[in-house]
């Protein structure tokens, strides 16, 4: 149980285009989803926290207009990188959790490369 | 702000060797501490946790003790197996659970050879 999937697992796009990454909780309903970003050989950095049906809460320094997060249902959250640039290339990881389990369950990540 | 520092990897060991991965932290208050493991192609999985000073978390032969005096949470295993090859992340939370904002270390790659 407690499986979280991400789609796609990797994506390559041209500079200036937008990319959407999906995060799904497959066997449970997630009241909260978290989005992280990881640079090579660096730690995961929390970008934003989203609760179903509410606007996401972004960490300091994360551009909310650049990284659009939608948590429309208890099993799906999406991260859209708008007008992507090469510096947005990174590994994006989502996690999902409930206050019942008091734990986050992580997806396998999405590798984004912007050319 | 809060931060976590892990020993740099990669760490390469032979099967049945003793493993230590160092982790130290900086935090205000009394954080909870976690070790996560990430196997190839999979998401991070909670390996063990400790929520207060002197607590010892343990799972699958791995152990880590919450040392407030040295602000450390080193991961140890007495005899590693090839199947332990993975990336290990130390993390802290300002709450008593991992359901909230987590601050991660940079991860340590462990490779175990037969």
mmCIF file of C-alpha atoms in Angstrom:
data_model
loop_
_atom_site.group_PDB
_atom_site.id
_atom_site.type_symbol
_atom_site.label_atom_id
_atom_site.label_comp_id
_atom_site.label_asym_id
_atom_site.label_seq_id
_atom_site.Cartn_x
_atom_site.Cartn_y
_atom_site.Cartn_z
ATOM 1 C CA UNK A 1 0.000 0.000 0.000
ATOM 2 C CA UNK A 2 0.824 3.725 0.061
ATOM 3 C CA UNK A 3 2.082 3.941 -3.508
ATOM 4 C CA UNK A 4 2.689 7.275 -5.199
ATOM 5 C CA UNK A 5 3.338 7.521 -8.915
ATOM 6 C CA UNK A 6 4.660 10.313 -11.081
ATOM 7 C CA UNK A 7 4.242 10.875 -14.775
ATOM 8 C CA UNK A 8 6.253 11.288 -16.832
ATOM 9 C CA UNK A 9 9.391 9.776 -15.359
ATOM 10 C CA UNK A 10 11.492 11.956 -17.631
ATOM 11 C CA UNK A 11 10.802 14.747 -20.068
ATOM 12 C CA UNK A 12 12.846 16.862 -22.444
ATOM 13 C CA UNK A 13 11.411 20.143 -23.673
ATOM 14 C CA UNK A 14 12.457 23.269 -25.507
ATOM 15 C CA UNK A 15 13.099 26.524 -23.725
ATOM 16 C CA UNK A 16 9.956 28.634 -23.463
ATOM 17 C CA UNK A 17 7.509 25.753 -23.396
ATOM 18 C CA UNK A 18 5.470 24.567 -20.413
ATOM 19 C CA UNK A 19 5.666 21.110 -18.886
ATOM 20 C CA UNK A 20 3.121 19.398 -16.637
ATOM 21 C CA UNK A 21 4.105 16.704 -14.142
ATOM 22 C CA UNK A 22 1.466 14.548 -12.485
ATOM 23 C CA UNK A 23 1.597 13.035 -9.021
ATOM 24 C CA UNK A 24 -0.940 10.392 -8.060
ATOM 25 C CA UNK A 25 -1.617 8.498 -4.867
ATOM 26 C CA UNK A 26 -2.653 5.097 -6.179
ATOM 27 C CA UNK A 27 -4.138 3.343 -3.168
ATOM 28 C CA UNK A 28 -4.995 6.061 -0.693
ATOM 29 C CA UNK A 29 -6.486 9.516 -0.548
ATOM 30 C CA UNK A 30 -3.905 12.186 0.095
ATOM 31 C CA UNK A 31 -5.064 15.290 1.875
ATOM 32 C CA UNK A 32 -1.662 16.864 1.397
ATOM 33 C CA UNK A 33 0.906 16.648 -1.367
ATOM 34 C CA UNK A 34 4.398 18.059 -1.319
ATOM 35 C CA UNK A 35 6.619 19.008 -4.242
ATOM 36 C CA UNK A 36 10.390 18.852 -3.971
ATOM 37 C CA UNK A 37 13.227 19.742 -6.301
ATOM 38 C CA UNK A 38 16.608 18.051 -6.299
ATOM 39 C CA UNK A 39 19.767 19.251 -8.008
ATOM 40 C CA UNK A 40 22.587 16.781 -8.726
ATOM 41 C CA UNK A 41 24.418 15.761 -5.562
ATOM 42 C CA UNK A 42 22.248 18.078 -3.493
ATOM 43 C CA UNK A 43 19.429 17.557 -1.086
ATOM 44 C CA UNK A 44 15.721 17.634 -1.811
ATOM 45 C CA UNK A 45 14.365 21.132 -1.398
ATOM 46 C CA UNK A 46 10.692 21.581 -0.567
ATOM 47 C CA UNK A 47 9.067 23.820 -3.156
ATOM 48 C CA UNK A 48 5.452 23.867 -2.042
ATOM 49 C CA UNK A 49 2.779 22.152 -0.010
ATOM 50 C CA UNK A 50 -0.687 21.687 -1.412
ATOM 51 C CA UNK A 51 -3.908 20.620 0.235
ATOM 52 C CA UNK A 52 -6.779 19.284 -1.804
ATOM 53 C CA UNK A 53 -9.054 22.076 -2.938
ATOM 54 C CA UNK A 54 -6.818 24.838 -1.611
ATOM 55 C CA UNK A 55 -4.107 27.019 -3.047
ATOM 56 C CA UNK A 56 -0.601 25.736 -2.617
ATOM 57 C CA UNK A 57 1.729 27.219 -0.024
ATOM 58 C CA UNK A 58 5.084 28.012 -1.598
ATOM 59 C CA UNK A 59 8.432 28.066 0.168
ATOM 60 C CA UNK A 60 10.416 31.261 0.242
ATOM 61 C CA UNK A 61 12.204 31.889 -3.019
ATOM 62 C CA UNK A 62 9.956 29.663 -5.148
ATOM 63 C CA UNK A 63 8.119 31.567 -7.872
ATOM 64 C CA UNK A 64 4.447 30.660 -7.697
ATOM 65 C CA UNK A 65 3.791 31.971 -11.197
ATOM 66 C CA UNK A 66 6.608 29.839 -12.538
ATOM 67 C CA UNK A 67 5.680 26.628 -10.788
ATOM 68 C CA UNK A 68 1.916 26.214 -10.889
ATOM 69 C CA UNK A 69 0.515 23.588 -8.552
ATOM 70 C CA UNK A 70 -3.002 22.205 -8.761
ATOM 71 C CA UNK A 71 -4.363 19.727 -6.240
ATOM 72 C CA UNK A 72 -7.794 19.151 -7.696
ATOM 73 C CA UNK A 73 -8.574 15.805 -6.089
ATOM 74 C CA UNK A 74 -7.487 13.611 -3.206
ATOM 75 C CA UNK A 75 -5.433 11.438 -5.548
ATOM 76 C CA UNK A 76 -3.925 13.885 -8.032
ATOM 77 C CA UNK A 77 -1.674 16.912 -7.891
ATOM 78 C CA UNK A 78 0.041 18.523 -10.855
ATOM 79 C CA UNK A 79 3.099 20.725 -11.132
ATOM 80 C CA UNK A 80 3.349 22.863 -14.262
ATOM 81 C CA UNK A 81 6.674 24.477 -15.045
ATOM 82 C CA UNK A 82 5.721 27.467 -17.162
ATOM 83 C CA UNK A 83 7.991 29.006 -19.786
ATOM 84 C CA UNK A 84 10.722 26.573 -18.868
ATOM 85 C CA UNK A 85 14.364 27.574 -19.131
ATOM 86 C CA UNK A 86 17.536 25.476 -18.900
ATOM 87 C CA UNK A 87 17.997 26.497 -15.249
ATOM 88 C CA UNK A 88 14.706 24.743 -14.474
ATOM 89 C CA UNK A 89 16.292 21.429 -15.444
ATOM 90 C CA UNK A 90 16.173 19.291 -12.343
ATOM 91 C CA UNK A 91 14.695 16.240 -10.660
ATOM 92 C CA UNK A 92 11.199 16.915 -9.336
ATOM 93 C CA UNK A 93 9.807 14.675 -6.616
ATOM 94 C CA UNK A 94 6.346 14.644 -5.113
ATOM 95 C CA UNK A 95 5.100 13.078 -1.933
ATOM 96 C CA UNK A 96 1.641 12.524 -0.552
ATOM 97 C CA UNK A 97 0.307 11.982 2.897
ATOM 98 C CA UNK A 98 -2.589 12.024 5.277
ATOM 99 C CA UNK A 99 -2.927 13.157 8.845
ATOM 100 C CA UNK A 100 -4.131 9.632 9.625
ATOM 101 C CA UNK A 101 -0.824 8.007 8.693
ATOM 102 C CA UNK A 102 1.223 11.024 9.755
ATOM 103 C CA UNK A 103 3.728 10.142 7.084
ATOM 104 C CA UNK A 104 4.726 11.233 3.604
ATOM 105 C CA UNK A 105 4.975 8.676 0.804
ATOM 106 C CA UNK A 106 7.235 9.605 -2.062
ATOM 107 C CA UNK A 107 6.936 9.236 -5.812
ATOM 108 C CA UNK A 108 9.898 8.047 -7.903
ATOM 109 C CA UNK A 109 10.582 11.487 -9.345
ATOM 110 C CA UNK A 110 10.550 13.169 -12.759
ATOM 111 C CA UNK A 111 13.713 14.211 -14.568
ATOM 112 C CA UNK A 112 13.145 17.470 -16.484
ATOM 113 C CA UNK A 113 15.680 18.623 -19.072
ATOM 114 C CA UNK A 114 15.115 21.964 -20.765
ATOM 115 C CA UNK A 115 17.114 22.529 -23.933
ATOM 116 C CA UNK B 1 17.201 27.886 9.356
ATOM 117 C CA UNK B 2 17.226 24.150 9.755
ATOM 118 C CA UNK B 3 19.844 22.140 7.904
ATOM 119 C CA UNK B 4 21.118 18.571 7.612
ATOM 120 C CA UNK B 5 24.624 17.530 6.623
ATOM 121 C CA UNK B 6 25.495 13.987 5.549
ATOM 122 C CA UNK B 7 28.852 12.445 4.846
ATOM 123 C CA UNK B 8 29.727 12.619 1.198
ATOM 124 C CA UNK B 9 29.598 9.469 -0.813
ATOM 125 C CA UNK B 10 29.690 7.329 -2.626
ATOM 126 C CA UNK B 11 30.339 4.633 -0.057
ATOM 127 C CA UNK B 12 31.482 1.275 -1.402
ATOM 128 C CA UNK B 13 31.575 -1.762 0.860
ATOM 129 C CA UNK B 14 31.924 -5.498 0.602
ATOM 130 C CA UNK B 15 29.062 -7.700 1.730
ATOM 131 C CA UNK B 16 28.962 -8.239 5.518
ATOM 132 C CA UNK B 17 30.993 -5.099 6.200
ATOM 133 C CA UNK B 18 29.988 -2.597 8.886
ATOM 134 C CA UNK B 19 28.243 0.534 7.680
ATOM 135 C CA UNK B 20 28.214 4.021 9.143
ATOM 136 C CA UNK B 21 26.746 7.037 7.389
ATOM 137 C CA UNK B 22 27.211 10.209 9.378
ATOM 138 C CA UNK B 23 24.459 12.788 9.732
ATOM 139 C CA UNK B 24 24.499 16.005 11.728
ATOM 140 C CA UNK B 25 21.835 18.646 11.936
ATOM 141 C CA UNK B 26 21.177 22.239 12.884
ATOM 142 C CA UNK B 27 17.706 23.107 14.116
ATOM 143 C CA UNK B 28 15.842 25.278 16.524
ATOM 144 C CA UNK B 29 13.622 23.522 18.992
ATOM 145 C CA UNK B 30 13.363 19.762 19.164
ATOM 146 C CA UNK B 31 13.183 18.210 15.716
ATOM 147 C CA UNK B 32 12.285 14.677 14.793
ATOM 148 C CA UNK B 33 14.925 12.850 12.776
ATOM 149 C CA UNK B 34 14.523 10.388 9.928
ATOM 150 C CA UNK B 35 16.467 8.178 7.580
ATOM 151 C CA UNK B 36 14.991 7.522 4.157
ATOM 152 C CA UNK B 37 16.226 5.022 1.574
ATOM 153 C CA UNK B 38 15.758 5.255 -2.173
ATOM 154 C CA UNK B 39 16.243 2.149 -4.289
ATOM 155 C CA UNK B 40 16.854 2.554 -8.030
ATOM 156 C CA UNK B 41 13.723 3.671 -9.856
ATOM 157 C CA UNK B 42 11.657 3.944 -6.699
ATOM 158 C CA UNK B 43 10.501 6.713 -4.385
ATOM 159 C CA UNK B 44 12.043 7.494 -1.007
ATOM 160 C CA UNK B 45 10.919 5.118 1.740
ATOM 161 C CA UNK B 46 11.037 5.818 5.433
ATOM 162 C CA UNK B 47 13.686 3.543 6.940
ATOM 163 C CA UNK B 48 13.607 4.615 10.572
ATOM 164 C CA UNK B 49 12.921 7.574 12.788
ATOM 165 C CA UNK B 50 13.461 9.031 16.262
ATOM 166 C CA UNK B 51 11.359 11.757 17.768
ATOM 167 C CA UNK B 52 13.308 12.753 20.878
ATOM 168 C CA UNK B 53 16.785 12.784 22.327
ATOM 169 C CA UNK B 54 18.344 9.371 23.091
ATOM 170 C CA UNK B 55 15.664 7.567 21.085
ATOM 171 C CA UNK B 56 16.999 4.795 18.881
ATOM 172 C CA UNK B 57 15.262 4.084 15.602
ATOM 173 C CA UNK B 58 15.751 0.665 14.044
ATOM 174 C CA UNK B 59 14.525 -1.270 11.048
ATOM 175 C CA UNK B 60 15.863 -4.037 8.787
ATOM 176 C CA UNK B 61 19.088 -4.231 10.800
ATOM 177 C CA UNK B 62 19.731 -0.482 10.513
ATOM 178 C CA UNK B 63 19.961 1.669 13.628
ATOM 179 C CA UNK B 64 20.379 5.343 14.428
ATOM 180 C CA UNK B 65 20.404 7.107 17.801
ATOM 181 C CA UNK B 66 19.213 10.696 18.296
ATOM 182 C CA UNK B 67 22.153 12.442 19.981
ATOM 183 C CA UNK B 68 21.167 15.924 21.063
ATOM 184 C CA UNK B 69 24.546 16.735 22.611
ATOM 185 C CA UNK B 70 26.342 16.154 19.323
ATOM 186 C CA UNK B 71 23.342 17.023 17.093
ATOM 187 C CA UNK B 72 23.837 13.775 15.246
ATOM 188 C CA UNK B 73 21.810 10.859 13.907
ATOM 189 C CA UNK B 74 24.343 8.483 12.372
ATOM 190 C CA UNK B 75 23.043 5.463 10.467
ATOM 191 C CA UNK B 76 24.666 2.091 11.227
ATOM 192 C CA UNK B 77 24.311 -1.500 10.148
ATOM 193 C CA UNK B 78 26.444 -4.332 11.397
ATOM 194 C CA UNK B 79 26.529 -6.433 8.228
ATOM 195 C CA UNK B 80 25.436 -4.981 4.903
ATOM 196 C CA UNK B 81 24.018 -6.957 2.023
ATOM 197 C CA UNK B 82 24.090 -6.352 -1.722
ATOM 198 C CA UNK B 83 20.380 -5.540 -1.495
ATOM 199 C CA UNK B 84 21.203 -2.547 0.750
ATOM 200 C CA UNK B 85 22.719 -0.738 -2.233
ATOM 201 C CA UNK B 86 20.692 2.470 -2.493
ATOM 202 C CA UNK B 87 20.761 6.187 -1.746
ATOM 203 C CA UNK B 88 20.266 7.109 1.903
ATOM 204 C CA UNK B 89 18.863 10.474 3.029
ATOM 205 C CA UNK B 90 18.907 11.914 6.509
ATOM 206 C CA UNK B 91 16.091 14.366 7.249
ATOM 207 C CA UNK B 92 14.509 16.353 10.034
ATOM 208 C CA UNK B 93 11.059 17.673 10.774
ATOM 209 C CA UNK B 94 10.095 20.290 13.300
ATOM 210 C CA UNK B 95 7.088 18.161 14.216
ATOM 211 C CA UNK B 96 6.822 14.754 15.769
ATOM 212 C CA UNK B 97 6.044 13.044 12.470
ATOM 213 C CA UNK B 98 7.244 13.140 8.874
ATOM 214 C CA UNK B 99 3.886 14.604 7.807
ATOM 215 C CA UNK B 100 5.048 18.140 7.306
ATOM 216 C CA UNK B 101 8.005 20.091 6.068
ATOM 217 C CA UNK B 102 11.090 17.911 5.836
ATOM 218 C CA UNK B 103 14.648 19.217 5.562
ATOM 219 C CA UNK B 104 16.934 16.716 3.828
ATOM 220 C CA UNK B 105 20.633 16.069 3.650
ATOM 221 C CA UNK B 106 22.201 15.665 0.217
ATOM 222 C CA UNK B 107 22.005 11.885 0.195
ATOM 223 C CA UNK B 108 24.715 9.231 0.333
ATOM 224 C CA UNK B 109 25.056 6.591 -2.351
ATOM 225 C CA UNK B 110 25.859 3.155 -0.934
ATOM 226 C CA UNK B 111 27.125 0.350 -3.151
ATOM 227 C CA UNK B 112 27.661 -3.100 -1.673
ATOM 228 C CA UNK B 113 29.682 -5.645 -3.637
ATOM 229 C CA UNK B 114 29.378 -9.420 -3.235
#
